[in-house]
């Protein structure tokens, strides 16, 4: 319409578009110029599986259909066209196209969860992160060992865990180890024996809740009755 002599205002009125949209389309010299604004960098259902696709690409598998068939059993719910577009960008780009790095919160979630609960794609992405960061790899080993000691009541392994932590350059864990060491016997007992102070802590939490509910609303006598009678 521009080529036939229509003005931008005339195009706006005839097509029912805003002037800003008409200007954006008219000024674009290539389709890539339109990929900006709020749509830029939006998360995609393919993001979680891009490390796996990168891995297969580096292994010499440029077949998008085959790669799509491989990630569907892993939980991918998107279309084949997304995979094809990702592989096409790899072929056409002079720079390597790789998946964006995961956020620190995401990596922390992978480390703190039980390995059996991670999907194959998440395990692959975590493995890629740990390969590039030896300190994080060591931290992951210590966190998972500590989780085993805690959940399986293996308190006798705690001194061995503390020694292993001190042998690595992980200042954050050194602070934790020092705190545990100050009350080592009690911690070992807590990790080994079936008894705990959970019931007492529950009553303390209940009393604090009642106190906050009563603040500024009634006197001590009513608070006393609620603490003694509330179950």
mmCIF file of C-alpha atoms in Angstrom:
data_model
loop_
_atom_site.group_PDB
_atom_site.id
_atom_site.type_symbol
_atom_site.label_atom_id
_atom_site.label_comp_id
_atom_site.label_asym_id
_atom_site.label_seq_id
_atom_site.Cartn_x
_atom_site.Cartn_y
_atom_site.Cartn_z
ATOM 1 C CA UNK A 1 0.000 0.000 0.000
ATOM 2 C CA UNK A 2 2.912 2.312 0.636
ATOM 3 C CA UNK A 3 4.310 1.419 -2.779
ATOM 4 C CA UNK A 4 1.022 2.386 -4.433
ATOM 5 C CA UNK A 5 1.118 5.840 -2.864
ATOM 6 C CA UNK A 6 -1.051 5.470 0.260
ATOM 7 C CA UNK A 7 0.015 7.509 3.243
ATOM 8 C CA UNK A 8 0.531 5.901 6.609
ATOM 9 C CA UNK A 9 -2.504 7.663 8.030
ATOM 10 C CA UNK A 10 -4.628 6.352 5.169
ATOM 11 C CA UNK A 11 -3.320 2.826 5.761
ATOM 12 C CA UNK A 12 -4.136 3.191 9.446
ATOM 13 C CA UNK A 13 -7.746 4.165 8.721
ATOM 14 C CA UNK A 14 -8.276 1.553 6.018
ATOM 15 C CA UNK A 15 -6.815 -1.403 7.973
ATOM 16 C CA UNK A 16 -8.106 -0.347 11.383
ATOM 17 C CA UNK A 17 -4.639 -0.389 12.937
ATOM 18 C CA UNK A 18 -3.001 2.058 15.304
ATOM 19 C CA UNK A 19 -0.540 4.472 13.791
ATOM 20 C CA UNK A 20 2.229 2.998 15.951
ATOM 21 C CA UNK A 21 1.638 -0.484 14.465
ATOM 22 C CA UNK A 22 1.627 0.879 10.916
ATOM 23 C CA UNK A 23 4.866 2.777 11.570
ATOM 24 C CA UNK A 24 6.505 -0.314 13.107
ATOM 25 C CA UNK A 25 5.652 -2.456 10.093
ATOM 26 C CA UNK A 26 6.547 0.219 7.582
ATOM 27 C CA UNK A 27 9.961 0.947 9.130
ATOM 28 C CA UNK A 28 10.959 -2.728 9.393
ATOM 29 C CA UNK A 29 13.529 -3.718 6.761
ATOM 30 C CA UNK A 30 13.453 -7.405 7.737
ATOM 31 C CA UNK A 31 11.139 -9.671 9.786
ATOM 32 C CA UNK A 32 13.776 -9.814 12.521
ATOM 33 C CA UNK A 33 13.223 -6.092 13.173
ATOM 34 C CA UNK A 34 9.775 -6.927 14.536
ATOM 35 C CA UNK A 35 11.100 -9.313 17.212
ATOM 36 C CA UNK A 36 11.468 -6.826 20.013
ATOM 37 C CA UNK A 37 9.628 -5.285 22.918
ATOM 38 C CA UNK A 38 7.559 -7.395 25.311
ATOM 39 C CA UNK A 39 7.882 -10.501 23.141
ATOM 40 C CA UNK A 40 11.666 -10.455 23.263
ATOM 41 C CA UNK A 41 13.137 -13.103 25.539
ATOM 42 C CA UNK A 42 9.807 -14.581 26.611
ATOM 43 C CA UNK A 43 10.096 -18.097 28.065
ATOM 44 C CA UNK A 44 9.316 -20.924 25.691
ATOM 45 C CA UNK A 45 8.177 -24.486 26.314
ATOM 46 C CA UNK A 46 11.329 -25.505 24.475
ATOM 47 C CA UNK A 47 13.750 -23.761 26.879
ATOM 48 C CA UNK A 48 13.968 -26.720 29.268
ATOM 49 C CA UNK A 49 14.952 -29.050 26.424
ATOM 50 C CA UNK A 50 17.426 -26.816 24.602
ATOM 51 C CA UNK A 51 20.454 -28.240 26.488
ATOM 52 C CA UNK A 52 19.437 -31.709 25.312
ATOM 53 C CA UNK A 53 19.026 -30.422 21.737
ATOM 54 C CA UNK A 54 22.434 -28.716 21.964
ATOM 55 C CA UNK A 55 23.923 -31.981 23.174
ATOM 56 C CA UNK A 56 22.406 -33.930 20.281
ATOM 57 C CA UNK A 57 23.480 -31.256 17.795
ATOM 58 C CA UNK A 58 27.072 -31.454 19.044
ATOM 59 C CA UNK A 59 26.898 -35.242 18.699
ATOM 60 C CA UNK A 60 26.168 -34.790 15.009
ATOM 61 C CA UNK A 61 22.371 -35.041 14.931
ATOM 62 C CA UNK A 62 21.031 -32.103 12.835
ATOM 63 C CA UNK A 63 17.709 -33.873 12.179
ATOM 64 C CA UNK A 64 15.010 -31.774 13.877
ATOM 65 C CA UNK A 65 12.338 -34.455 13.489
ATOM 66 C CA UNK A 66 14.471 -37.101 15.177
ATOM 67 C CA UNK A 67 15.360 -34.698 17.995
ATOM 68 C CA UNK A 68 11.676 -33.827 18.446
ATOM 69 C CA UNK A 69 10.785 -37.522 18.708
ATOM 70 C CA UNK A 70 13.474 -37.912 21.390
ATOM 71 C CA UNK A 71 12.309 -35.054 23.637
ATOM 72 C CA UNK A 72 8.583 -35.888 23.509
ATOM 73 C CA UNK A 73 9.045 -38.903 25.879
ATOM 74 C CA UNK A 74 10.999 -36.555 28.178
ATOM 75 C CA UNK A 75 7.878 -34.444 28.672
ATOM 76 C CA UNK A 76 8.026 -31.899 25.836
ATOM 77 C CA UNK A 77 4.487 -30.681 25.020
ATOM 78 C CA UNK A 78 5.303 -28.192 22.259
ATOM 79 C CA UNK A 79 5.155 -28.486 18.516
ATOM 80 C CA UNK A 80 7.701 -29.877 16.089
ATOM 81 C CA UNK A 81 7.893 -26.448 14.405
ATOM 82 C CA UNK A 82 9.640 -24.961 17.470
ATOM 83 C CA UNK A 83 12.342 -27.619 17.313
ATOM 84 C CA UNK A 84 12.743 -27.125 13.565
ATOM 85 C CA UNK A 85 13.068 -23.351 14.005
ATOM 86 C CA UNK A 86 15.697 -23.835 16.729
ATOM 87 C CA UNK A 87 17.761 -26.155 14.521
ATOM 88 C CA UNK A 88 17.326 -23.823 11.553
ATOM 89 C CA UNK A 89 18.707 -20.936 13.630
ATOM 90 C CA UNK A 90 21.729 -23.103 14.419
ATOM 91 C CA UNK A 91 22.341 -23.806 10.722
ATOM 92 C CA UNK A 92 22.008 -20.186 9.611
ATOM 93 C CA UNK A 93 23.819 -18.486 12.478
ATOM 94 C CA UNK A 94 27.546 -17.833 12.303
ATOM 95 C CA UNK A 95 27.612 -17.771 16.111
ATOM 96 C CA UNK A 96 26.714 -20.902 18.086
ATOM 97 C CA UNK A 97 23.082 -20.929 19.233
ATOM 98 C CA UNK A 98 22.859 -22.281 22.776
ATOM 99 C CA UNK A 99 20.268 -22.335 25.497
ATOM 100 C CA UNK A 100 20.287 -19.468 28.030
ATOM 101 C CA UNK A 101 21.966 -20.378 31.321
ATOM 102 C CA UNK A 102 19.604 -21.347 34.161
ATOM 103 C CA UNK A 103 19.047 -18.896 36.993
ATOM 104 C CA UNK A 104 20.768 -19.401 40.376
ATOM 105 C CA UNK A 105 17.369 -20.142 41.938
ATOM 106 C CA UNK A 106 16.744 -22.900 39.380
ATOM 107 C CA UNK A 107 20.169 -24.489 39.937
ATOM 108 C CA UNK A 108 19.681 -24.344 43.716
ATOM 109 C CA UNK A 109 16.354 -26.137 43.282
ATOM 110 C CA UNK A 110 18.004 -28.912 41.271
ATOM 111 C CA UNK A 111 20.701 -29.369 43.902
ATOM 112 C CA UNK A 112 18.321 -29.417 46.873
ATOM 113 C CA UNK A 113 15.882 -31.868 45.317
ATOM 114 C CA UNK A 114 16.416 -35.626 45.438
ATOM 115 C CA UNK A 115 18.218 -36.717 42.230
ATOM 116 C CA UNK A 116 15.489 -39.271 41.481
ATOM 117 C CA UNK A 117 12.874 -36.503 41.255
ATOM 118 C CA UNK A 118 14.716 -34.619 38.499
ATOM 119 C CA UNK A 119 13.654 -35.160 34.924
ATOM 120 C CA UNK A 120 16.195 -36.334 32.392
ATOM 121 C CA UNK A 121 16.361 -32.846 30.895
ATOM 122 C CA UNK A 122 16.962 -31.284 34.339
ATOM 123 C CA UNK A 123 19.684 -33.816 35.123
ATOM 124 C CA UNK A 124 21.360 -33.004 31.825
ATOM 125 C CA UNK A 125 21.235 -29.262 32.466
ATOM 126 C CA UNK A 126 22.549 -29.668 36.019
ATOM 127 C CA UNK A 127 25.370 -31.858 34.759
ATOM 128 C CA UNK A 128 26.333 -29.170 32.226
ATOM 129 C CA UNK A 129 26.431 -26.559 35.008
ATOM 130 C CA UNK A 130 28.538 -28.705 37.337
ATOM 131 C CA UNK A 131 31.054 -29.529 34.593
ATOM 132 C CA UNK A 132 31.838 -25.820 34.235
ATOM 133 C CA UNK A 133 32.031 -25.090 37.981
ATOM 134 C CA UNK A 134 34.106 -27.469 40.174
ATOM 135 C CA UNK A 135 33.148 -25.562 43.339
ATOM 136 C CA UNK A 136 29.460 -26.045 42.613
ATOM 137 C CA UNK A 137 30.090 -29.710 41.864
ATOM 138 C CA UNK A 138 31.734 -30.151 45.275
ATOM 139 C CA UNK A 139 28.913 -28.220 46.950
ATOM 140 C CA UNK A 140 26.331 -30.507 45.333
ATOM 141 C CA UNK A 141 28.094 -33.579 46.691
ATOM 142 C CA UNK A 142 28.183 -32.159 50.225
ATOM 143 C CA UNK A 143 24.530 -31.069 50.125
ATOM 144 C CA UNK A 144 23.348 -34.488 48.983
ATOM 145 C CA UNK A 145 25.519 -36.283 51.541
ATOM 146 C CA UNK A 146 24.109 -34.072 54.297
ATOM 147 C CA UNK A 147 20.572 -34.850 53.099
ATOM 148 C CA UNK A 148 21.278 -38.588 53.352
ATOM 149 C CA UNK A 149 22.656 -38.191 56.879
ATOM 150 C CA UNK A 150 19.603 -36.164 57.906
ATOM 151 C CA UNK A 151 16.833 -38.232 56.313
ATOM 152 C CA UNK A 152 18.310 -41.664 57.003
ATOM 153 C CA UNK A 153 19.433 -40.904 60.586
ATOM 154 C CA UNK A 154 23.094 -41.594 59.957
ATOM 155 C CA UNK A 155 24.466 -39.268 62.611
ATOM 156 C CA UNK A 156 27.645 -41.338 62.920
ATOM 157 C CA UNK A 157 28.675 -40.034 59.480
ATOM 158 C CA UNK A 158 28.553 -36.385 60.559
ATOM 159 C CA UNK A 159 32.231 -36.076 61.694
ATOM 160 C CA UNK A 160 33.332 -37.525 58.365
ATOM 161 C CA UNK A 161 31.102 -35.021 56.537
ATOM 162 C CA UNK A 162 32.533 -32.102 58.532
ATOM 163 C CA UNK A 163 36.096 -33.126 57.667
ATOM 164 C CA UNK A 164 35.207 -33.417 53.967
ATOM 165 C CA UNK A 165 33.652 -29.935 54.002
ATOM 166 C CA UNK A 166 36.751 -28.376 55.548
ATOM 167 C CA UNK A 167 38.942 -29.887 52.834
ATOM 168 C CA UNK A 168 37.132 -27.887 50.125
ATOM 169 C CA UNK A 169 37.315 -24.151 49.538
ATOM 170 C CA UNK A 170 33.656 -23.443 50.313
ATOM 171 C CA UNK A 171 33.488 -20.604 52.894
ATOM 172 C CA UNK A 172 29.705 -20.792 53.199
ATOM 173 C CA UNK A 173 29.811 -24.429 54.242
ATOM 174 C CA UNK A 174 32.754 -23.740 56.554
ATOM 175 C CA UNK A 175 30.496 -21.380 58.526
ATOM 176 C CA UNK A 176 27.830 -24.080 58.763
ATOM 177 C CA UNK A 177 30.388 -26.674 59.827
ATOM 178 C CA UNK A 178 31.724 -24.384 62.548
ATOM 179 C CA UNK A 179 28.205 -23.869 63.913
ATOM 180 C CA UNK A 180 27.541 -27.612 63.971
ATOM 181 C CA UNK A 181 30.873 -28.285 65.648
ATOM 182 C CA UNK A 182 29.987 -26.027 68.575
ATOM 183 C CA UNK A 183 27.184 -28.417 69.502
ATOM 184 C CA UNK A 184 28.331 -31.560 67.750
ATOM 185 C CA UNK A 185 27.024 -34.098 70.282
ATOM 186 C CA UNK A 186 23.511 -32.632 70.249
ATOM 187 C CA UNK A 187 23.432 -32.535 66.449
ATOM 188 C CA UNK A 188 24.624 -36.134 66.153
ATOM 189 C CA UNK A 189 21.956 -37.178 68.654
ATOM 190 C CA UNK A 190 19.324 -35.318 66.652
ATOM 191 C CA UNK A 191 20.457 -37.034 63.441
ATOM 192 C CA UNK A 192 20.501 -40.475 65.073
ATOM 193 C CA UNK A 193 17.775 -40.824 67.723
ATOM 194 C CA UNK A 194 14.060 -41.070 66.869
ATOM 195 C CA UNK A 195 13.056 -38.468 69.486
ATOM 196 C CA UNK A 196 12.881 -34.732 68.810
ATOM 197 C CA UNK A 197 11.465 -31.508 70.222
ATOM 198 C CA UNK A 198 8.953 -31.070 67.402
ATOM 199 C CA UNK A 199 5.946 -31.263 69.743
ATOM 200 C CA UNK A 200 7.398 -28.618 72.063
ATOM 201 C CA UNK A 201 8.215 -26.336 69.124
ATOM 202 C CA UNK A 202 4.658 -26.805 67.887
ATOM 203 C CA UNK A 203 3.221 -25.623 71.226
ATOM 204 C CA UNK A 204 5.560 -22.634 71.251
ATOM 205 C CA UNK A 205 4.425 -21.710 67.744
ATOM 206 C CA UNK A 206 0.772 -22.062 68.820
ATOM 207 C CA UNK A 207 1.268 -19.758 71.812
ATOM 208 C CA UNK A 208 2.988 -17.151 69.632
ATOM 209 C CA UNK A 209 0.095 -17.275 67.174
ATOM 210 C CA UNK A 210 -2.449 -16.722 69.976
ATOM 211 C CA UNK A 211 -0.383 -13.861 71.357
ATOM 212 C CA UNK A 212 -0.328 -12.124 67.964
ATOM 213 C CA UNK A 213 -4.087 -12.636 67.536
ATOM 214 C CA UNK A 214 -4.763 -11.106 70.963
ATOM 215 C CA UNK A 215 -2.373 -8.161 70.651
ATOM 216 C CA UNK A 216 -4.231 -4.934 71.520
ATOM 217 C CA UNK A 217 -7.646 -6.636 71.685
ATOM 218 C CA UNK A 218 -8.038 -8.028 75.211
ATOM 219 C CA UNK A 219 -6.328 -8.377 78.531
ATOM 220 C CA UNK A 220 -4.045 -10.969 80.058
ATOM 221 C CA UNK A 221 -6.838 -13.030 81.647
ATOM 222 C CA UNK A 222 -8.471 -13.843 78.313
ATOM 223 C CA UNK A 223 -5.079 -14.567 76.782
ATOM 224 C CA UNK A 224 -4.319 -16.964 79.647
ATOM 225 C CA UNK A 225 -7.585 -18.833 79.107
ATOM 226 C CA UNK A 226 -6.988 -19.172 75.384
ATOM 227 C CA UNK A 227 -3.465 -20.481 75.937
ATOM 228 C CA UNK A 228 -4.603 -23.043 78.501
ATOM 229 C CA UNK A 229 -7.844 -24.143 76.820
ATOM 230 C CA UNK A 230 -7.108 -23.830 73.103
ATOM 231 C CA UNK A 231 -6.237 -27.143 71.414
#
